[in-house]
mmCIF file of C-alpha atoms in Angstrom:
data_model
loop_
_atom_site.group_PDB
_atom_site.id
_atom_site.type_symbol
_atom_site.label_atom_id
_atom_site.label_comp_id
_atom_site.label_asym_id
_atom_site.label_seq_id
_atom_site.Cartn_x
_atom_site.Cartn_y
_atom_site.Cartn_z
ATOM 1 C CA UNK A 1 7.985 -5.692 13.128
ATOM 2 C CA UNK A 2 7.254 -4.534 16.647
ATOM 3 C CA UNK A 3 6.986 -7.245 19.259
ATOM 4 C CA UNK A 4 3.315 -7.884 18.563
ATOM 5 C CA UNK A 5 3.786 -8.111 14.804
ATOM 6 C CA UNK A 6 6.736 -10.469 15.159
ATOM 7 C CA UNK A 7 4.704 -12.711 17.433
ATOM 8 C CA UNK A 8 1.939 -12.872 14.856
ATOM 9 C CA UNK A 9 4.270 -13.792 12.007
ATOM 10 C CA UNK A 10 5.565 -16.970 13.682
ATOM 11 C CA UNK A 11 8.917 -17.104 11.870
ATOM 12 C CA UNK A 12 9.882 -20.552 13.189
ATOM 13 C CA UNK A 13 11.765 -23.023 11.076
ATOM 14 C CA UNK A 14 10.726 -26.002 13.125
ATOM 15 C CA UNK A 15 7.187 -25.500 11.804
ATOM 16 C CA UNK A 16 8.320 -24.482 8.322
ATOM 17 C CA UNK A 17 7.894 -21.138 6.640
ATOM 18 C CA UNK A 18 4.658 -19.432 5.702
ATOM 19 C CA UNK A 19 4.160 -16.781 3.043
ATOM 20 C CA UNK A 20 0.450 -16.114 3.440
ATOM 21 C CA UNK A 21 0.418 -13.961 6.592
ATOM 22 C CA UNK A 22 -1.872 -14.520 9.579
ATOM 23 C CA UNK A 23 -5.304 -13.042 8.982
ATOM 24 C CA UNK A 24 -5.121 -11.054 12.228
ATOM 25 C CA UNK A 25 -1.912 -9.424 10.971
ATOM 26 C CA UNK A 26 -3.844 -8.010 8.017
ATOM 27 C CA UNK A 27 -6.662 -6.959 10.331
ATOM 28 C CA UNK A 28 -4.107 -5.143 12.496
ATOM 29 C CA UNK A 29 -2.656 -3.360 9.470
ATOM 30 C CA UNK A 30 -6.059 -2.149 8.297
ATOM 31 C CA UNK A 31 -7.558 -1.292 11.678
ATOM 32 C CA UNK A 32 -4.695 -0.882 14.133
ATOM 33 C CA UNK A 33 -6.298 -3.714 16.147
ATOM 34 C CA UNK A 34 -5.156 -7.333 16.124
ATOM 35 C CA UNK A 35 -8.610 -8.838 16.686
ATOM 36 C CA UNK A 36 -9.421 -11.769 14.396
ATOM 37 C CA UNK A 37 -12.901 -12.234 15.864
ATOM 38 C CA UNK A 38 -14.711 -11.063 12.677
ATOM 39 C CA UNK A 39 -12.760 -13.531 10.538
ATOM 40 C CA UNK A 40 -13.391 -16.500 12.823
ATOM 41 C CA UNK A 41 -17.054 -15.574 13.150
ATOM 42 C CA UNK A 42 -17.376 -15.340 9.348
ATOM 43 C CA UNK A 43 -15.940 -18.834 8.961
ATOM 44 C CA UNK A 44 -18.275 -20.141 11.672
ATOM 45 C CA UNK A 45 -21.246 -18.552 9.914
ATOM 46 C CA UNK A 46 -20.267 -20.044 6.582
ATOM 47 C CA UNK A 47 -19.753 -23.481 8.134
ATOM 48 C CA UNK A 48 -22.961 -23.073 10.164
ATOM 49 C CA UNK A 49 -21.430 -24.093 13.478
ATOM 50 C CA UNK A 50 -19.957 -22.565 16.634
ATOM 51 C CA UNK A 51 -16.545 -23.735 17.743
ATOM 52 C CA UNK A 52 -16.991 -22.557 21.322
ATOM 53 C CA UNK A 53 -13.449 -21.145 21.515
ATOM 54 C CA UNK A 54 -12.283 -17.543 21.497
ATOM 55 C CA UNK A 55 -10.250 -16.693 18.345
ATOM 56 C CA UNK A 56 -7.204 -15.930 20.511
ATOM 57 C CA UNK A 57 -7.556 -19.378 22.062
ATOM 58 C CA UNK A 58 -7.646 -20.892 18.581
ATOM 59 C CA UNK A 59 -4.373 -19.171 17.699
ATOM 60 C CA UNK A 60 -2.752 -20.344 20.917
ATOM 61 C CA UNK A 61 -4.047 -23.890 20.529
ATOM 62 C CA UNK A 62 -2.665 -24.181 16.997
ATOM 63 C CA UNK A 63 0.843 -23.554 18.316
ATOM 64 C CA UNK A 64 0.685 -25.494 21.578
ATOM 65 C CA UNK A 65 1.772 -29.043 22.347
ATOM 66 C CA UNK A 66 -0.005 -29.017 25.713
ATOM 67 C CA UNK A 67 -3.686 -28.603 24.855
ATOM 68 C CA UNK A 68 -6.283 -30.266 27.027
ATOM 69 C CA UNK A 69 -8.283 -33.125 25.461
ATOM 70 C CA UNK A 70 -11.326 -30.829 25.340
ATOM 71 C CA UNK A 71 -9.383 -28.117 23.486
ATOM 72 C CA UNK A 72 -7.928 -30.673 21.074
ATOM 73 C CA UNK A 73 -11.426 -31.961 20.353
ATOM 74 C CA UNK A 74 -12.750 -28.455 19.613
ATOM 75 C CA UNK A 75 -9.717 -27.605 17.515
ATOM 76 C CA UNK A 76 -10.066 -30.819 15.537
ATOM 77 C CA UNK A 77 -13.717 -29.956 14.849
ATOM 78 C CA UNK A 78 -12.739 -26.468 13.685
ATOM 79 C CA UNK A 79 -10.087 -27.804 11.274
ATOM 80 C CA UNK A 80 -12.468 -30.444 9.934
ATOM 81 C CA UNK A 81 -15.094 -27.788 9.229
ATOM 82 C CA UNK A 82 -12.543 -25.669 7.365
ATOM 83 C CA UNK A 83 -11.496 -28.725 5.380
ATOM 84 C CA UNK A 84 -15.109 -29.324 4.336
ATOM 85 C CA UNK A 85 -15.586 -25.657 3.480
ATOM 86 C CA UNK A 86 -12.445 -25.499 1.340
ATOM 87 C CA UNK A 87 -12.734 -29.064 0.003
ATOM 88 C CA UNK A 88 -9.097 -29.634 0.966
ATOM 89 C CA UNK A 89 -7.749 -32.968 -0.394
ATOM 90 C CA UNK A 90 -6.198 -33.916 2.926
ATOM 91 C CA UNK A 91 -6.265 -32.965 6.573
ATOM 92 C CA UNK A 92 -4.067 -30.232 8.017
ATOM 93 C CA UNK A 93 -2.651 -32.394 10.752
ATOM 94 C CA UNK A 94 -1.604 -35.024 8.201
ATOM 95 C CA UNK A 95 0.884 -32.579 6.716
ATOM 96 C CA UNK A 96 3.087 -32.521 9.790
ATOM 97 C CA UNK A 97 4.349 -35.636 11.509
ATOM 98 C CA UNK A 98 3.926 -36.166 15.248
ATOM 99 C CA UNK A 99 1.384 -33.358 15.536
ATOM 100 C CA UNK A 100 4.016 -30.629 15.409
ATOM 101 C CA UNK A 101 2.737 -27.025 15.561
ATOM 102 C CA UNK A 102 1.477 -25.842 12.212
ATOM 103 C CA UNK A 103 1.519 -22.122 11.500
ATOM 104 C CA UNK A 104 0.462 -21.952 7.881
ATOM 105 C CA UNK A 105 -2.669 -19.891 7.394
ATOM 106 C CA UNK A 106 -3.573 -21.154 3.932
ATOM 107 C CA UNK A 107 -6.887 -22.728 5.077
ATOM 108 C CA UNK A 108 -8.110 -19.339 6.327
ATOM 109 C CA UNK A 109 -7.157 -17.646 3.068
ATOM 110 C CA UNK A 110 -8.791 -20.394 1.060
ATOM 111 C CA UNK A 111 -11.967 -20.091 3.113
ATOM 112 C CA UNK A 112 -12.055 -16.333 2.605
ATOM 113 C CA UNK A 113 -11.509 -16.676 -1.150
ATOM 114 C CA UNK A 114 -14.612 -18.865 -1.327
ATOM 115 C CA UNK A 115 -16.711 -16.828 1.082
ATOM 116 C CA UNK A 116 -19.937 -15.371 -0.302
ATOM 117 C CA UNK A 117 -22.891 -13.407 1.032
ATOM 118 C CA UNK A 118 -25.346 -10.828 -0.331
ATOM 119 C CA UNK A 119 -22.698 -8.098 -0.206
ATOM 120 C CA UNK A 120 -19.872 -10.284 -1.499
ATOM 121 C CA UNK A 121 -21.216 -12.465 -4.331
ATOM 122 C CA UNK A 122 -19.148 -15.198 -5.937
ATOM 123 C CA UNK A 123 -18.773 -13.239 -9.179
ATOM 124 C CA UNK A 124 -17.182 -10.255 -7.406
ATOM 125 C CA UNK A 125 -13.472 -10.069 -8.333
ATOM 126 C CA UNK A 126 -13.360 -13.688 -9.563
ATOM 127 C CA UNK A 127 -9.764 -13.449 -10.832
ATOM 128 C CA UNK A 128 -8.485 -12.226 -7.470
ATOM 129 C CA UNK A 129 -10.447 -14.964 -5.723
ATOM 130 C CA UNK A 130 -8.895 -17.573 -7.991
ATOM 131 C CA UNK A 131 -5.429 -16.144 -7.377
ATOM 132 C CA UNK A 132 -5.858 -16.461 -3.599
ATOM 133 C CA UNK A 133 -7.090 -20.030 -4.000
ATOM 134 C CA UNK A 134 -4.088 -20.958 -6.144
ATOM 135 C CA UNK A 135 -1.688 -19.290 -3.689
ATOM 136 C CA UNK A 136 -3.299 -21.190 -0.818
ATOM 137 C CA UNK A 137 -2.928 -24.530 -2.558
ATOM 138 C CA UNK A 138 0.649 -23.670 -3.533
ATOM 139 C CA UNK A 139 1.548 -22.990 0.084
ATOM 140 C CA UNK A 140 -0.109 -26.205 1.205
ATOM 141 C CA UNK A 141 1.876 -28.209 -1.344
ATOM 142 C CA UNK A 142 5.238 -26.478 -0.768
ATOM 143 C CA UNK A 143 4.908 -27.056 2.970
ATOM 144 C CA UNK A 144 4.342 -30.744 2.426
ATOM 145 C CA UNK A 145 7.222 -30.955 -0.059
ATOM 146 C CA UNK A 146 9.580 -28.977 2.174
ATOM 147 C CA UNK A 147 8.815 -31.076 5.220
ATOM 148 C CA UNK A 148 9.996 -34.148 3.323
ATOM 149 C CA UNK A 149 13.509 -32.703 3.504
ATOM 150 C CA UNK A 150 15.365 -34.095 6.513
ATOM 151 C CA UNK A 151 18.045 -31.420 6.817
ATOM 152 C CA UNK A 152 17.088 -27.898 7.826
ATOM 153 C CA UNK A 153 19.483 -26.435 5.267
ATOM 154 C CA UNK A 154 17.670 -28.351 2.498
ATOM 155 C CA UNK A 155 14.323 -27.052 3.702
ATOM 156 C CA UNK A 156 15.552 -23.484 3.498
ATOM 157 C CA UNK A 157 17.061 -23.935 0.048
ATOM 158 C CA UNK A 158 13.860 -25.553 -1.240
ATOM 159 C CA UNK A 159 11.901 -22.465 -0.258
ATOM 160 C CA UNK A 160 14.424 -19.852 -1.355
ATOM 161 C CA UNK A 161 15.146 -21.463 -4.723
ATOM 162 C CA UNK A 162 11.524 -22.172 -5.643
ATOM 163 C CA UNK A 163 11.275 -21.128 -9.308
ATOM 164 C CA UNK A 164 7.776 -19.672 -9.063
ATOM 165 C CA UNK A 165 8.841 -17.106 -6.461
ATOM 166 C CA UNK A 166 12.384 -16.160 -7.397
ATOM 167 C CA UNK A 167 11.290 -12.787 -8.756
ATOM 168 C CA UNK A 168 9.232 -11.909 -5.705
ATOM 169 C CA UNK A 169 12.234 -10.814 -3.650
ATOM 170 C CA UNK A 170 15.232 -8.727 -4.801
ATOM 171 C CA UNK A 171 17.961 -11.061 -6.022
ATOM 172 C CA UNK A 172 20.477 -9.474 -3.661
ATOM 173 C CA UNK A 173 18.367 -10.562 -0.666
ATOM 174 C CA UNK A 174 18.154 -14.115 -1.959
ATOM 175 C CA UNK A 175 21.856 -14.359 -2.755
ATOM 176 C CA UNK A 176 22.881 -13.007 0.667
ATOM 177 C CA UNK A 177 20.685 -15.614 2.338
ATOM 178 C CA UNK A 178 22.043 -18.465 0.227
ATOM 179 C CA UNK A 179 25.604 -17.314 0.954
ATOM 180 C CA UNK A 180 24.800 -17.211 4.658
ATOM 181 C CA UNK A 181 23.432 -20.745 4.461
ATOM 182 C CA UNK A 182 26.623 -21.996 2.805
ATOM 183 C CA UNK A 183 28.855 -20.263 5.365
ATOM 184 C CA UNK A 184 26.938 -21.732 8.290
ATOM 185 C CA UNK A 185 26.100 -25.127 6.825
ATOM 186 C CA UNK A 186 27.966 -27.053 9.543
ATOM 187 C CA UNK A 187 26.153 -25.149 12.302
ATOM 188 C CA UNK A 188 22.627 -25.527 10.899
ATOM 189 C CA UNK A 189 21.791 -28.739 12.688
ATOM 190 C CA UNK A 190 18.458 -27.737 14.210
ATOM 191 C CA UNK A 191 15.703 -25.401 13.164
ATOM 192 C CA UNK A 192 16.259 -23.074 16.133
ATOM 193 C CA UNK A 193 19.948 -22.603 15.247
ATOM 194 C CA UNK A 194 18.978 -20.569 12.195
ATOM 195 C CA UNK A 195 15.743 -18.799 13.093
ATOM 196 C CA UNK A 196 17.522 -15.608 14.232
ATOM 197 C CA UNK A 197 19.610 -15.308 11.074
ATOM 198 C CA UNK A 198 19.280 -11.706 9.867
ATOM 199 C CA UNK A 199 19.361 -12.589 6.163
ATOM 200 C CA UNK A 200 16.611 -15.141 6.666
ATOM 201 C CA UNK A 201 14.500 -12.662 8.641
ATOM 202 C CA UNK A 202 14.909 -10.129 5.830
ATOM 203 C CA UNK A 203 14.053 -12.664 3.132
ATOM 204 C CA UNK A 204 10.933 -14.033 4.839
ATOM 205 C CA UNK A 205 9.691 -10.515 5.651
ATOM 206 C CA UNK A 206 10.123 -9.433 2.033
ATOM 207 C CA UNK A 207 8.474 -12.649 0.815
ATOM 208 C CA UNK A 208 5.432 -12.151 3.047
ATOM 209 C CA UNK A 209 5.019 -8.526 1.973
ATOM 210 C CA UNK A 210 5.373 -9.535 -1.678
ATOM 211 C CA UNK A 211 2.614 -12.085 -1.152
ATOM 212 C CA UNK A 212 0.285 -9.388 0.193
ATOM 213 C CA UNK A 213 1.186 -7.048 -2.659
ATOM 214 C CA UNK A 214 0.447 -9.753 -5.220
ATOM 215 C CA UNK A 215 -3.130 -10.019 -3.993
ATOM 216 C CA UNK A 216 -3.561 -6.231 -4.024
ATOM 217 C CA UNK A 217 -1.979 -5.939 -7.481
ATOM 218 C CA UNK A 218 -4.474 -8.382 -8.977
ATOM 219 C CA UNK A 219 -7.331 -6.669 -7.160
ATOM 220 C CA UNK A 220 -6.150 -3.288 -8.460
ATOM 221 C CA UNK A 221 -6.146 -4.530 -12.055
ATOM 222 C CA UNK A 222 -9.555 -6.189 -11.746
ATOM 223 C CA UNK A 223 -11.110 -3.229 -9.913
ATOM 224 C CA UNK A 224 -9.629 -0.615 -12.269
ATOM 225 C CA UNK A 225 -10.713 -2.502 -15.406
ATOM 226 C CA UNK A 226 -14.221 -2.816 -13.966
ATOM 227 C CA UNK A 227 -14.440 0.942 -13.332
ATOM 228 C CA UNK A 228 -13.203 1.758 -16.844
ATOM 229 C CA UNK A 229 -15.709 -0.582 -18.473
ATOM 230 C CA UNK A 230 -18.612 0.531 -16.259
ATOM 231 C CA UNK A 231 -18.000 4.166 -17.203
ATOM 232 C CA UNK A 232 -17.285 3.340 -20.859
ATOM 233 C CA UNK A 233 -13.811 4.871 -20.612
ATOM 234 C CA UNK A 234 -11.400 3.911 -23.365
ATOM 235 C CA UNK A 235 -8.183 2.180 -22.347
ATOM 236 C CA UNK A 236 -7.296 -0.607 -19.981
ATOM 237 C CA UNK A 237 -5.995 -1.054 -16.467
ATOM 238 C CA UNK A 238 -2.509 -1.115 -18.002
ATOM 239 C CA UNK A 239 -2.663 2.690 -18.187
ATOM 240 C CA UNK A 240 -4.446 3.388 -14.905
ATOM 241 C CA UNK A 241 -4.128 2.329 -11.267
ATOM 242 C CA UNK A 242 -6.009 3.283 -8.135
ATOM 243 C CA UNK A 243 -3.579 1.474 -5.846
ATOM 244 C CA UNK A 244 -0.582 3.462 -7.085
ATOM 245 C CA UNK A 245 -1.436 6.299 -4.697
ATOM 246 C CA UNK A 246 -1.602 3.986 -1.695
ATOM 247 C CA UNK A 247 2.017 2.773 -1.751
ATOM 248 C CA UNK A 248 5.208 4.302 -0.377
ATOM 249 C CA UNK A 249 7.548 5.690 -3.028
ATOM 250 C CA UNK A 250 10.863 7.484 -3.372
ATOM 251 C CA UNK A 251 11.143 11.047 -4.697
ATOM 252 C CA UNK A 252 14.377 13.019 -4.841
ATOM 253 C CA UNK A 253 16.072 10.630 -2.396
ATOM 254 C CA UNK A 254 13.211 10.978 0.081
ATOM 255 C CA UNK A 255 10.636 8.378 1.047
ATOM 256 C CA UNK A 256 7.054 9.519 0.483
ATOM 257 C CA UNK A 257 4.816 7.540 2.819
ATOM 258 C CA UNK A 258 1.411 6.268 1.600
ATOM 259 C CA UNK A 259 -0.728 8.783 3.523
ATOM 260 C CA UNK A 260 1.227 11.723 2.087
ATOM 261 C CA UNK A 261 1.204 10.104 -1.343
ATOM 262 C CA UNK A 262 -2.596 9.828 -1.204
ATOM 263 C CA UNK A 263 -3.056 13.387 0.101
ATOM 264 C CA UNK A 264 -0.826 14.705 -2.701
ATOM 265 C CA UNK A 265 -3.054 12.860 -5.174
ATOM 266 C CA UNK A 266 -6.192 14.362 -3.603
ATOM 267 C CA UNK A 267 -4.678 17.839 -3.558
ATOM 268 C CA UNK A 268 -3.707 17.509 -7.209
ATOM 269 C CA UNK A 269 -7.286 16.633 -8.150
ATOM 270 C CA UNK A 270 -8.677 19.619 -6.220
ATOM 271 C CA UNK A 271 -6.133 22.016 -7.738
ATOM 272 C CA UNK A 272 -6.921 20.792 -11.261
ATOM 273 C CA UNK A 273 -10.596 21.588 -10.675
ATOM 274 C CA UNK A 274 -9.727 24.895 -8.944
ATOM 275 C CA UNK A 275 -11.397 23.921 -5.690
ATOM 276 C CA UNK A 276 -8.445 24.886 -3.428
ATOM 277 C CA UNK A 277 -5.560 27.319 -3.708
ATOM 278 C CA UNK A 278 -3.005 24.530 -3.641
ATOM 279 C CA UNK A 279 -1.380 25.192 -0.267
ATOM 280 C CA UNK A 280 -1.490 22.549 2.423
ATOM 281 C CA UNK A 281 -3.226 25.141 4.597
ATOM 282 C CA UNK A 282 -6.125 25.218 2.140
ATOM 283 C CA UNK A 283 -6.350 21.431 2.501
ATOM 284 C CA UNK A 284 -6.171 21.645 6.310
ATOM 285 C CA UNK A 285 -9.250 23.877 6.324
ATOM 286 C CA UNK A 286 -11.333 20.762 5.687
ATOM 287 C CA UNK A 287 -10.060 18.913 8.756
ATOM 288 C CA UNK A 288 -12.396 18.782 11.725
ATOM 289 C CA UNK A 289 -11.758 21.582 14.226
ATOM 290 C CA UNK A 290 -11.951 25.356 14.629
ATOM 291 C CA UNK A 291 -8.354 26.578 14.897
ATOM 292 C CA UNK A 292 -6.652 26.586 11.495
ATOM 293 C CA UNK A 293 -3.187 26.459 13.058
ATOM 294 C CA UNK A 294 -4.096 23.330 15.036
ATOM 295 C CA UNK A 295 -5.612 21.756 11.937
ATOM 296 C CA UNK A 296 -2.536 22.577 9.859
ATOM 297 C CA UNK A 297 -0.241 21.079 12.500
ATOM 298 C CA UNK A 298 -2.427 17.972 12.526
ATOM 299 C CA UNK A 299 -2.217 17.672 8.743
ATOM 300 C CA UNK A 300 1.575 17.983 8.788
ATOM 301 C CA UNK A 301 1.753 15.260 11.443
ATOM 302 C CA UNK A 302 -0.109 13.025 9.000
ATOM 303 C CA UNK A 303 2.086 13.973 6.055
ATOM 304 C CA UNK A 304 5.296 13.367 8.000
ATOM 305 C CA UNK A 305 4.188 9.940 9.171
ATOM 306 C CA UNK A 306 4.192 10.978 12.824
ATOM 307 C CA UNK A 307 0.535 10.012 13.077
ATOM 308 C CA UNK A 308 -1.928 8.087 10.964
ATOM 309 C CA UNK A 309 -5.270 9.938 10.785
ATOM 310 C CA UNK A 310 -8.228 8.289 12.455
ATOM 311 C CA UNK A 311 -11.169 6.944 10.481
ATOM 312 C CA UNK A 312 -13.376 9.695 11.935
ATOM 313 C CA UNK A 313 -11.002 12.458 10.836
ATOM 314 C CA UNK A 314 -10.777 11.106 7.282
ATOM 315 C CA UNK A 315 -14.533 10.660 6.978
ATOM 316 C CA UNK A 316 -15.091 14.264 8.109
ATOM 317 C CA UNK A 317 -12.379 15.472 5.715
ATOM 318 C CA UNK A 318 -13.921 13.684 2.729
ATOM 319 C CA UNK A 319 -17.416 14.908 3.620
ATOM 320 C CA UNK A 320 -16.093 18.469 3.727
ATOM 321 C CA UNK A 321 -14.338 18.060 0.371
ATOM 322 C CA UNK A 322 -17.527 16.583 -1.088
ATOM 323 C CA UNK A 323 -19.374 19.769 -0.161
ATOM 324 C CA UNK A 324 -17.101 21.850 -2.442
ATOM 325 C CA UNK A 325 -16.572 19.311 -5.236
ATOM 326 C CA UNK A 326 -19.532 17.231 -6.362
ATOM 327 C CA UNK A 327 -17.869 16.089 -9.584
ATOM 328 C CA UNK A 328 -16.350 13.101 -7.765
ATOM 329 C CA UNK A 329 -17.700 10.736 -5.133
ATOM 330 C CA UNK A 330 -15.176 11.713 -2.485
ATOM 331 C CA UNK A 331 -16.748 9.449 0.126
ATOM 332 C CA UNK A 332 -15.746 6.513 -2.073
ATOM 333 C CA UNK A 333 -12.109 7.559 -1.576
ATOM 334 C CA UNK A 334 -12.334 6.322 2.029
ATOM 335 C CA UNK A 335 -11.415 2.779 0.981
ATOM 336 C CA UNK A 336 -8.153 4.014 -0.531
ATOM 337 C CA UNK A 337 -7.312 5.751 2.742
ATOM 338 C CA UNK A 338 -7.749 2.377 4.486
ATOM 339 C CA UNK A 339 -5.370 0.729 2.004
ATOM 340 C CA UNK A 340 -2.829 3.565 2.302
ATOM 341 C CA UNK A 341 -2.958 3.431 6.104
ATOM 342 C CA UNK A 342 -2.403 -0.348 6.001
ATOM 343 C CA UNK A 343 0.650 -0.026 3.754
ATOM 344 C CA UNK A 344 2.027 2.787 5.896
ATOM 345 C CA UNK A 345 1.738 0.624 9.020
ATOM 346 C CA UNK A 346 3.413 -2.189 7.104
ATOM 347 C CA UNK A 347 6.302 0.043 6.012
ATOM 348 C CA UNK A 348 6.776 1.429 9.535
ATOM 349 C CA UNK A 349 6.621 -2.024 11.113
ATOM 350 C CA UNK A 350 9.265 -3.179 8.671
ATOM 351 C CA UNK A 351 11.472 -0.214 9.538
ATOM 352 C CA UNK A 352 11.170 -0.976 13.260
ATOM 353 C CA UNK A 353 12.060 -4.613 12.779
ATOM 354 C CA UNK A 354 14.845 -4.463 10.209
ATOM 355 C CA UNK A 355 16.912 -1.757 11.837
ATOM 356 C CA UNK A 356 19.982 -2.574 9.755
ATOM 357 C CA UNK A 357 18.207 -1.643 6.520
ATOM 358 C CA UNK A 358 18.066 1.885 5.124
ATOM 359 C CA UNK A 359 14.792 3.643 4.304
ATOM 360 C CA UNK A 360 15.475 2.984 0.635
ATOM 361 C CA UNK A 361 16.042 -0.735 1.250
ATOM 362 C CA UNK A 362 12.793 -0.883 3.192
ATOM 363 C CA UNK A 363 11.052 0.284 0.026
ATOM 364 C CA UNK A 364 12.375 -2.665 -1.991
ATOM 365 C CA UNK A 365 9.609 -5.160 -1.145
ATOM 366 C CA UNK A 366 6.984 -2.631 -2.235
ATOM 367 C CA UNK A 367 8.608 -2.541 -5.671
ATOM 368 C CA UNK A 368 7.219 -6.055 -6.141
ATOM 369 C CA UNK A 369 3.792 -4.466 -6.671
ATOM 370 C CA UNK A 370 4.834 -3.404 -10.180
ATOM 371 C CA UNK A 371 6.050 -6.926 -10.994
ATOM 372 C CA UNK A 372 2.839 -8.535 -9.728
ATOM 373 C CA UNK A 373 0.641 -5.992 -11.497
ATOM 374 C CA UNK A 374 2.404 -6.671 -14.801
ATOM 375 C CA UNK A 375 1.857 -10.386 -14.205
ATOM 376 C CA UNK A 376 -1.873 -9.781 -13.690
ATOM 377 C CA UNK A 377 -2.165 -7.585 -16.810
ATOM 378 C CA UNK A 378 -0.411 -10.165 -18.987
ATOM 379 C CA UNK A 379 -2.373 -13.073 -17.542
ATOM 380 C CA UNK A 380 -5.694 -11.284 -18.102
ATOM 381 C CA UNK A 381 -4.604 -10.110 -21.576
ATOM 382 C CA UNK A 382 -5.100 -6.422 -20.791
#
């Protein structure tokens, strides 16, 4: 998913497979920057200590076999502090024999799920928090269980055939991978002999995206239900979704990217309240700038996926829309732009990486959102 994204994902069988993606990967999707400094600093603040290592150094140290004694000491302190914060039953380095590199990011996710401050109290989205905690513990346990398998082929099958995640990835993807494993069973003697397998790359990419979508699906249900109840609106989150407009979708054999999907939703709202004529040009009038032709060209570059609008452009756009339509808090829509931009980057990264897949096939992992959302609705009895 571009060279940088692939490096972040760490798809290496010798250190087992992770489903919860690196925190800095999510930061990159939401901001376009791969800095994980805010996340590390938040953990340090919660633990009330300073590790004395740059976040990039932490990432590198976690994957290196050649750390200096001083680095190993600092890293050990950092992992111990996370263990205390998350109340993990056993140490990270006890999961892997001989101090092999360990690329699972479940401790970071667990720490974030338990993080609280004045702006993020413990009772905010409790169901989503609990989901992330359960997913973190599941990954911890499956890694330990998988590592007990001596043969690489058995490790792969353990992950692919795990009952709790069979529905997370299209069955065709799973079956192609299992068939590939059977065909190459005699050659899969080491972890590295299989790490470039296309079917495995496709499966792990889809699994990671499905994991992200599961978190967002639960958040969408919890957030939507909260809005309905706060405004005394009849119905449940089963009949409404804010996140729906932030995902890529297919329409008349064409892929509609998240940014265009969201802008179409915004335009529809403005048309229904007779605030704009309905043309894209009438929407472009609210983009920052003086020349309407330049602004229209800029809007079309956003709608086509050629460019993702900057935060500054979207904030100006929403402020301008707010000036003509006070019936809705348009500035609050900014957060949905951030989600849409993240999913658009994710879709485009996937397209760049999995060149053998069609645009329609690239949409498949995003279909998991509906499955996960239904799971959340049923679990929460909505």
